[in-house]
XYZ file of C-alpha atoms in Angstrom:
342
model
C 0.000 0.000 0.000
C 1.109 3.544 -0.614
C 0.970 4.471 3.007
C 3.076 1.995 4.109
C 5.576 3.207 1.495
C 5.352 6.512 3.186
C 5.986 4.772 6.716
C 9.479 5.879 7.069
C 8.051 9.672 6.660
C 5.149 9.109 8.817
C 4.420 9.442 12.974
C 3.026 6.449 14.509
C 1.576 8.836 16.899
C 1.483 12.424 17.455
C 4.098 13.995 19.139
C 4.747 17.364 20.731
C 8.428 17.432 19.165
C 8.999 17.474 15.556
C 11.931 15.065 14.031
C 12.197 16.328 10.715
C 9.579 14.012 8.731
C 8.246 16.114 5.672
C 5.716 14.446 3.697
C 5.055 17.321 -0.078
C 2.095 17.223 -1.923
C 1.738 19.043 -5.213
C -1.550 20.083 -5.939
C -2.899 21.706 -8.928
C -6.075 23.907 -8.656
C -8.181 24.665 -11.430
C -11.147 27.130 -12.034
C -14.598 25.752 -12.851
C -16.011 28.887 -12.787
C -16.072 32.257 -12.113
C -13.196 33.048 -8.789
C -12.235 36.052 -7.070
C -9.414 36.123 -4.574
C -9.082 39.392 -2.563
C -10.637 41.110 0.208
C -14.115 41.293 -0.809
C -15.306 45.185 -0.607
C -12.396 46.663 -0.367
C -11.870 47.551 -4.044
C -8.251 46.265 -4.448
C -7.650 44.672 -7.397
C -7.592 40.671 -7.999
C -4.557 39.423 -5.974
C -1.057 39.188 -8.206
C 2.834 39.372 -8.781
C 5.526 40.303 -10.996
C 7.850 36.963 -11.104
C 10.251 35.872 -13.579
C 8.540 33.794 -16.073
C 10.629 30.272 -15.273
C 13.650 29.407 -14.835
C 15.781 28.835 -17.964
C 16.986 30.820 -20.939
C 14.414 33.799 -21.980
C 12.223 32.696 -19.641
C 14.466 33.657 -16.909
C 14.636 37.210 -18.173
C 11.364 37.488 -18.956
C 8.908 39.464 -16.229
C 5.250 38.428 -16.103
C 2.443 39.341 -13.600
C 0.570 36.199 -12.218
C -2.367 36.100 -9.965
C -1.701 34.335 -6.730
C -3.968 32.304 -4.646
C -2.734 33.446 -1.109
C -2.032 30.946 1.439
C -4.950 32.017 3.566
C -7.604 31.469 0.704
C -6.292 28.046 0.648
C -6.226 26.405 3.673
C -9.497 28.451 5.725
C -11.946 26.655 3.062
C -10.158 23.569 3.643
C -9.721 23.580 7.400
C -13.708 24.898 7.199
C -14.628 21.473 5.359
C -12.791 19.334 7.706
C -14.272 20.722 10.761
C -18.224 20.661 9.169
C -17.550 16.488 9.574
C -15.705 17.108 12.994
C -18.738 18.888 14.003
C -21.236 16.607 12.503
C -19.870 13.390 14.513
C -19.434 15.796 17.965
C -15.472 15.473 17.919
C -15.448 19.763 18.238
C -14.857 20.718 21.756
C -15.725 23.627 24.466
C -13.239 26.079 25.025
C -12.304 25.976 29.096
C -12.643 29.803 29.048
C -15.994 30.254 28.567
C -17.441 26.934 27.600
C -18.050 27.659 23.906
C -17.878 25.166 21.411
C -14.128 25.270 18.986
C -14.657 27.797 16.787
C -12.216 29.493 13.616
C -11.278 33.424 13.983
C -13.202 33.709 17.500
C -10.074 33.580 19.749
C -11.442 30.830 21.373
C -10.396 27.606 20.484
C -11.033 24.197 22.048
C -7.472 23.099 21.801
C -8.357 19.821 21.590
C -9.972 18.637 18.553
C -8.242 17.285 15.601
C -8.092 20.785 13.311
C -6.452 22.412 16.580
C -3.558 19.917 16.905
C -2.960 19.397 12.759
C -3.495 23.224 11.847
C -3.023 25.045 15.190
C -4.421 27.798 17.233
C -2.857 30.637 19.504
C -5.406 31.271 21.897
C -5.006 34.833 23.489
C -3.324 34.863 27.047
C -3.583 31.215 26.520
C -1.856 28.153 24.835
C -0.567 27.489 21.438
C -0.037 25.062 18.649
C 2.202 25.429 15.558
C 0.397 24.298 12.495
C 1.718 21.229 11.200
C 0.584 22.210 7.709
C 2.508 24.276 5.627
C 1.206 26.246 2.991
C 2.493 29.152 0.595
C 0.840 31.238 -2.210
C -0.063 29.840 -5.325
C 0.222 30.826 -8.808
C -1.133 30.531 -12.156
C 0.721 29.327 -15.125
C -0.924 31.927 -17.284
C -0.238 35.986 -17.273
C -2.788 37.700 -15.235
C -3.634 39.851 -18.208
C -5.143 36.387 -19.817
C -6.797 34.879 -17.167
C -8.540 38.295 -15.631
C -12.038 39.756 -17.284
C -13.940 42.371 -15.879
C -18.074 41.763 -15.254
C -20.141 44.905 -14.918
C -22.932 44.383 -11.963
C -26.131 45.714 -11.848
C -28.828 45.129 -9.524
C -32.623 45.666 -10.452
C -35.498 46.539 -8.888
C -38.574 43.708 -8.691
C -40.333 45.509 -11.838
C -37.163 44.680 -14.189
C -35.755 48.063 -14.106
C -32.740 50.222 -12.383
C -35.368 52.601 -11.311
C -37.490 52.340 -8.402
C -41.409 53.017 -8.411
C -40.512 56.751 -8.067
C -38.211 56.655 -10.565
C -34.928 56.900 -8.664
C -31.876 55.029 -10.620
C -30.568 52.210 -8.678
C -27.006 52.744 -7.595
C -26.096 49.072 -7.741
C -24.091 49.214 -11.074
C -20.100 49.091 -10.701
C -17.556 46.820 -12.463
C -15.613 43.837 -11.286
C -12.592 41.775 -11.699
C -12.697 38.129 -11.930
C -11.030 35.018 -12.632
C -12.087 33.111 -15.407
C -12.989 29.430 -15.347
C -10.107 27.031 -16.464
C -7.378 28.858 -14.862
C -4.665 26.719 -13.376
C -2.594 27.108 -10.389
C -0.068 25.268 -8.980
C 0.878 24.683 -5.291
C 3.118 23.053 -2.954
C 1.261 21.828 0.556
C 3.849 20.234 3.081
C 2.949 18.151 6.073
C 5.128 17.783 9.115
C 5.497 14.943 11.549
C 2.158 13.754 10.540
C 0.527 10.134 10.952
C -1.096 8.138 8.735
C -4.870 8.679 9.670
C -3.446 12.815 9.814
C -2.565 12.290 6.075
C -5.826 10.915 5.103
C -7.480 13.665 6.566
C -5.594 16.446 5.296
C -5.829 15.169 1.936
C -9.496 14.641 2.036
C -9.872 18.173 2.812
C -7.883 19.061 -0.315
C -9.697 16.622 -2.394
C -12.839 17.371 -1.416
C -13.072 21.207 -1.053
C -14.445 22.495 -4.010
C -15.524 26.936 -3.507
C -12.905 28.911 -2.766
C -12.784 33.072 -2.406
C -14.970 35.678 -1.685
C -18.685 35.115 -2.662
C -18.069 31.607 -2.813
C -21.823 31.267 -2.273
C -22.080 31.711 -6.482
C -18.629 32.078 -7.901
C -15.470 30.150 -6.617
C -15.861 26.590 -7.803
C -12.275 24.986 -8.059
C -11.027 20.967 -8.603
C -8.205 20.302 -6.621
C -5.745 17.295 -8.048
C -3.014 15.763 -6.215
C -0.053 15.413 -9.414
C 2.757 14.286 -6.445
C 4.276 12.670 -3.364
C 7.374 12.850 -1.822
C 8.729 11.745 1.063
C 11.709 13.925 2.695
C 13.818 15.175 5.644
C 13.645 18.934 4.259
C 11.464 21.104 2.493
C 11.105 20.945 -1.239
C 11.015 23.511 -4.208
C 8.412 26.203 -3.451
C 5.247 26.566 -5.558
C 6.622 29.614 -7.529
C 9.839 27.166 -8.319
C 7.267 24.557 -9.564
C 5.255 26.957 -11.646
C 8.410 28.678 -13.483
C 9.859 25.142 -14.198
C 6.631 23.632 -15.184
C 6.227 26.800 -17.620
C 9.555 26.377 -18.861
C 8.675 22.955 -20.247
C 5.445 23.814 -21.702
C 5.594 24.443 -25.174
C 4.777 28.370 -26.346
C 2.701 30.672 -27.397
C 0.328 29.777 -24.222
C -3.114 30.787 -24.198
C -6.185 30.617 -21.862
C -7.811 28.288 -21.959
C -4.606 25.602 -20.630
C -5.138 21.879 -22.156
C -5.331 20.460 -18.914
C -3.552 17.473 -19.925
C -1.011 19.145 -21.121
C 0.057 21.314 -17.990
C -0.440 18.167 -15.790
C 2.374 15.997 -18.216
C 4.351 19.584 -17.996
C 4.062 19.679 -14.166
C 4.821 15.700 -13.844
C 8.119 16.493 -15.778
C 9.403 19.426 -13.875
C 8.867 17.318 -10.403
C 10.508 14.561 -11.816
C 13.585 15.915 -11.043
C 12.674 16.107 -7.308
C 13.199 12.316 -6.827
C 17.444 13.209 -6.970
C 16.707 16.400 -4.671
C 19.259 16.132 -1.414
C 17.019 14.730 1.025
C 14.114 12.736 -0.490
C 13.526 9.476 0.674
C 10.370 8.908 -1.015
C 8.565 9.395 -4.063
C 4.704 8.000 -5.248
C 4.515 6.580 -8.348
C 1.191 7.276 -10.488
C 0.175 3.975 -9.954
C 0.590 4.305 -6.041
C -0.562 7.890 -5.989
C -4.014 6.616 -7.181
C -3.897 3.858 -4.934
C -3.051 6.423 -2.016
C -6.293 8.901 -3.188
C -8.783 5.189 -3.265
C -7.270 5.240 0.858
C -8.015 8.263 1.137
C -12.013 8.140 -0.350
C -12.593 5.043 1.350
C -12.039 6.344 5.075
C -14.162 9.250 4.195
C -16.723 7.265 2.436
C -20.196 7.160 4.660
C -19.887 3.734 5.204
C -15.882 4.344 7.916
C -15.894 7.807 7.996
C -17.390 8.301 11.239
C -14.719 5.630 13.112
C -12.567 6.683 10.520
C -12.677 10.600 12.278
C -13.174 9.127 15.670
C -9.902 7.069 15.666
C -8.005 10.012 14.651
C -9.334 12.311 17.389
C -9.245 9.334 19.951
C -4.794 9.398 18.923
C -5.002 12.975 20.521
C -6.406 12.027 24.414
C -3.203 11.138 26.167
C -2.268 14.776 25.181
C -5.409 16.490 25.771
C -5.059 14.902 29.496
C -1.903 16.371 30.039
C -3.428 19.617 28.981
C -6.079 19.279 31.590
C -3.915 18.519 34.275
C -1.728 21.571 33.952
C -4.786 24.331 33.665
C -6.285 22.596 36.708
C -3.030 23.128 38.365
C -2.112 26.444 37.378
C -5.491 27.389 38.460
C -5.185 25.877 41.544
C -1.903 27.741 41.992
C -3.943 31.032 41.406
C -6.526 30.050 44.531
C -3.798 29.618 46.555
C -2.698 32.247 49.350
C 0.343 33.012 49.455
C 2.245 32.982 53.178
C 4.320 36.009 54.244
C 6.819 35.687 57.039
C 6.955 38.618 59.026
């Protein structure tokens, strides 16, 4: 099995230390329809950079702007999806502050559920946890100049019109930037000092996240495909590396729409040279790879996710105990008065 092939990369159980295991994923993420990454209301333009074009000859020299998918538009949808099925088998728990239930970008996290040991937390005044997933900006292959269109909005008033029934215009009307469907970026996701059942469930929530952005609600669809996985006692290339080598080996002019099929051969050959990197141990052949994403469907098919989830969390209790037994004996330590010789 392809997990066991990873075994040498992998935790048998969590740890508080880390011991160098680094387990890279490369993931390409593609556009099904309408996406816009930035701040929604604020105005700014769609998120991009001016990089060198790759990494070889002209390309080198060559200055493009490419829209990036920033780290944080990543991995909130994703940690969001994993914790809708923590929360739908009761594995979230209540924060010892004020006995709310874990909740994201509230300050007051549980500490104790499965998201808060893999991706962390830093509770104010309170503990922390380094995430154990790494993530960096993505970009697309593709200029943003190619990939960007502008949509004008408008919004009417229930008798068809932009005026009201005293004939007021509507001041709804104003013109947007968004990415267009079939736009491909490319992205490195590393995992650190993870177990197996961690793996699984960090790759499910890649696999099966599927709106990204603001207004995700009715723009933001993306597929996310695993192309890659290596095994390693550093970090690998970074996703702008991968994207300036991949481009390098795709043939030119390119145009939007990508052939798919194409830029995933093209991406496949530029990380083939990762498997002589200093420092990789292990690499996933296609054949494993797919066997490795069947794993991964299986435990979170209906029929094992639930003791699929609970098995994961249950690997966390020797640690959560610990954690218990030092607030209840700080806070003791508060109650406690204090004796003053005189």
């Amino acid at each position: 099995m392809s997990i066991q092939k990873l075994s040498s990369v992998l935790a048998t159980t969590y740890e508080n230390f880390p011991k160098g295991r680094f387990i890279t994923l490369v993931v390409l993420r593609t556009t099904h329809s309408e996406t816009i990454f930035r701040t929604e209301g604020s105005g700014e333009p769609m998120c991009s950079e001016f990089v060198q074009a790759g990494l070889e000859g002209e390309n080198q020299k060559t200055i493009i702007q490419r829209l990036v998918m920033t780290k944080r538009k990543q991995i909130a949808p994703e940690r969001r999806y994993g914790r809708e099925h923590l929360r739908a088998h009761e594995l979230l728990y209540t924060n010892s502050k004020d006995g709310s239930l874990c909740s994201l970008n509230t300050n007051s996290p549980c500490e104790m559920c499965v998201d808060c040991f893999l991706y962390g937390f830093a509770a104010g005044g309170g503990g922390a946890q380094k995430s154990r997933i790494w993530t960096e900006d993505a970009f697309s292959i593709l200029p943003a100049s190619d990939v960007v269109g502008d949509r004008t909005i408008n919004a009417i008033y229930e008798n068809g019109t932009m005026r009201d029934e005293k004939s007021n215009a509507s001041t709804a009307l104003n013109t947007s930037e968004y990415i267009k469907p079939g736009v491909h970026f490319l992205d490195v996701v590393t995992l650190k000092d993870v177990t197996a059942d961690e793996l699984r469930y960090v790759v499910g929530n890649i696999l099966f996240t599927s709106r990204y952005g603001a207004v995700s609600s009715r723009v933001g669809r993306m597929e996310n495909q695993i192309l890659g996985v290596f095994g390693s006692i550093t970090e690998l290339p970074s996703s702008l590396e991968l994207v300036q080598a991949t481009y390098d080996v795709l043939g030119k002019p390119l145009e939007h729409p990508l052939n798919s099929n194409q830029l995933i051969t093209a991406s496949q050959q530029a990380i083939a040279n990762w498997r002589n990197r200093r420092g990789v141990s292990v690499h996933l052949s296609e054949a494993e790879l797919v066997n490795l994403i069947a794993d991964v469907e299986t435990h979170w098919s209906e029929a094992e996710r639930d003791s699929f989830l609970k098995r994961l969390s249950q690997s966390y209790e020797s640690f959560r105990q610990v954690a218990a037994e030092k607030k209840k004996t700080k806070s003791k330590g508060k109650n406690t008065p204090v004796e003053v010789e005189s």
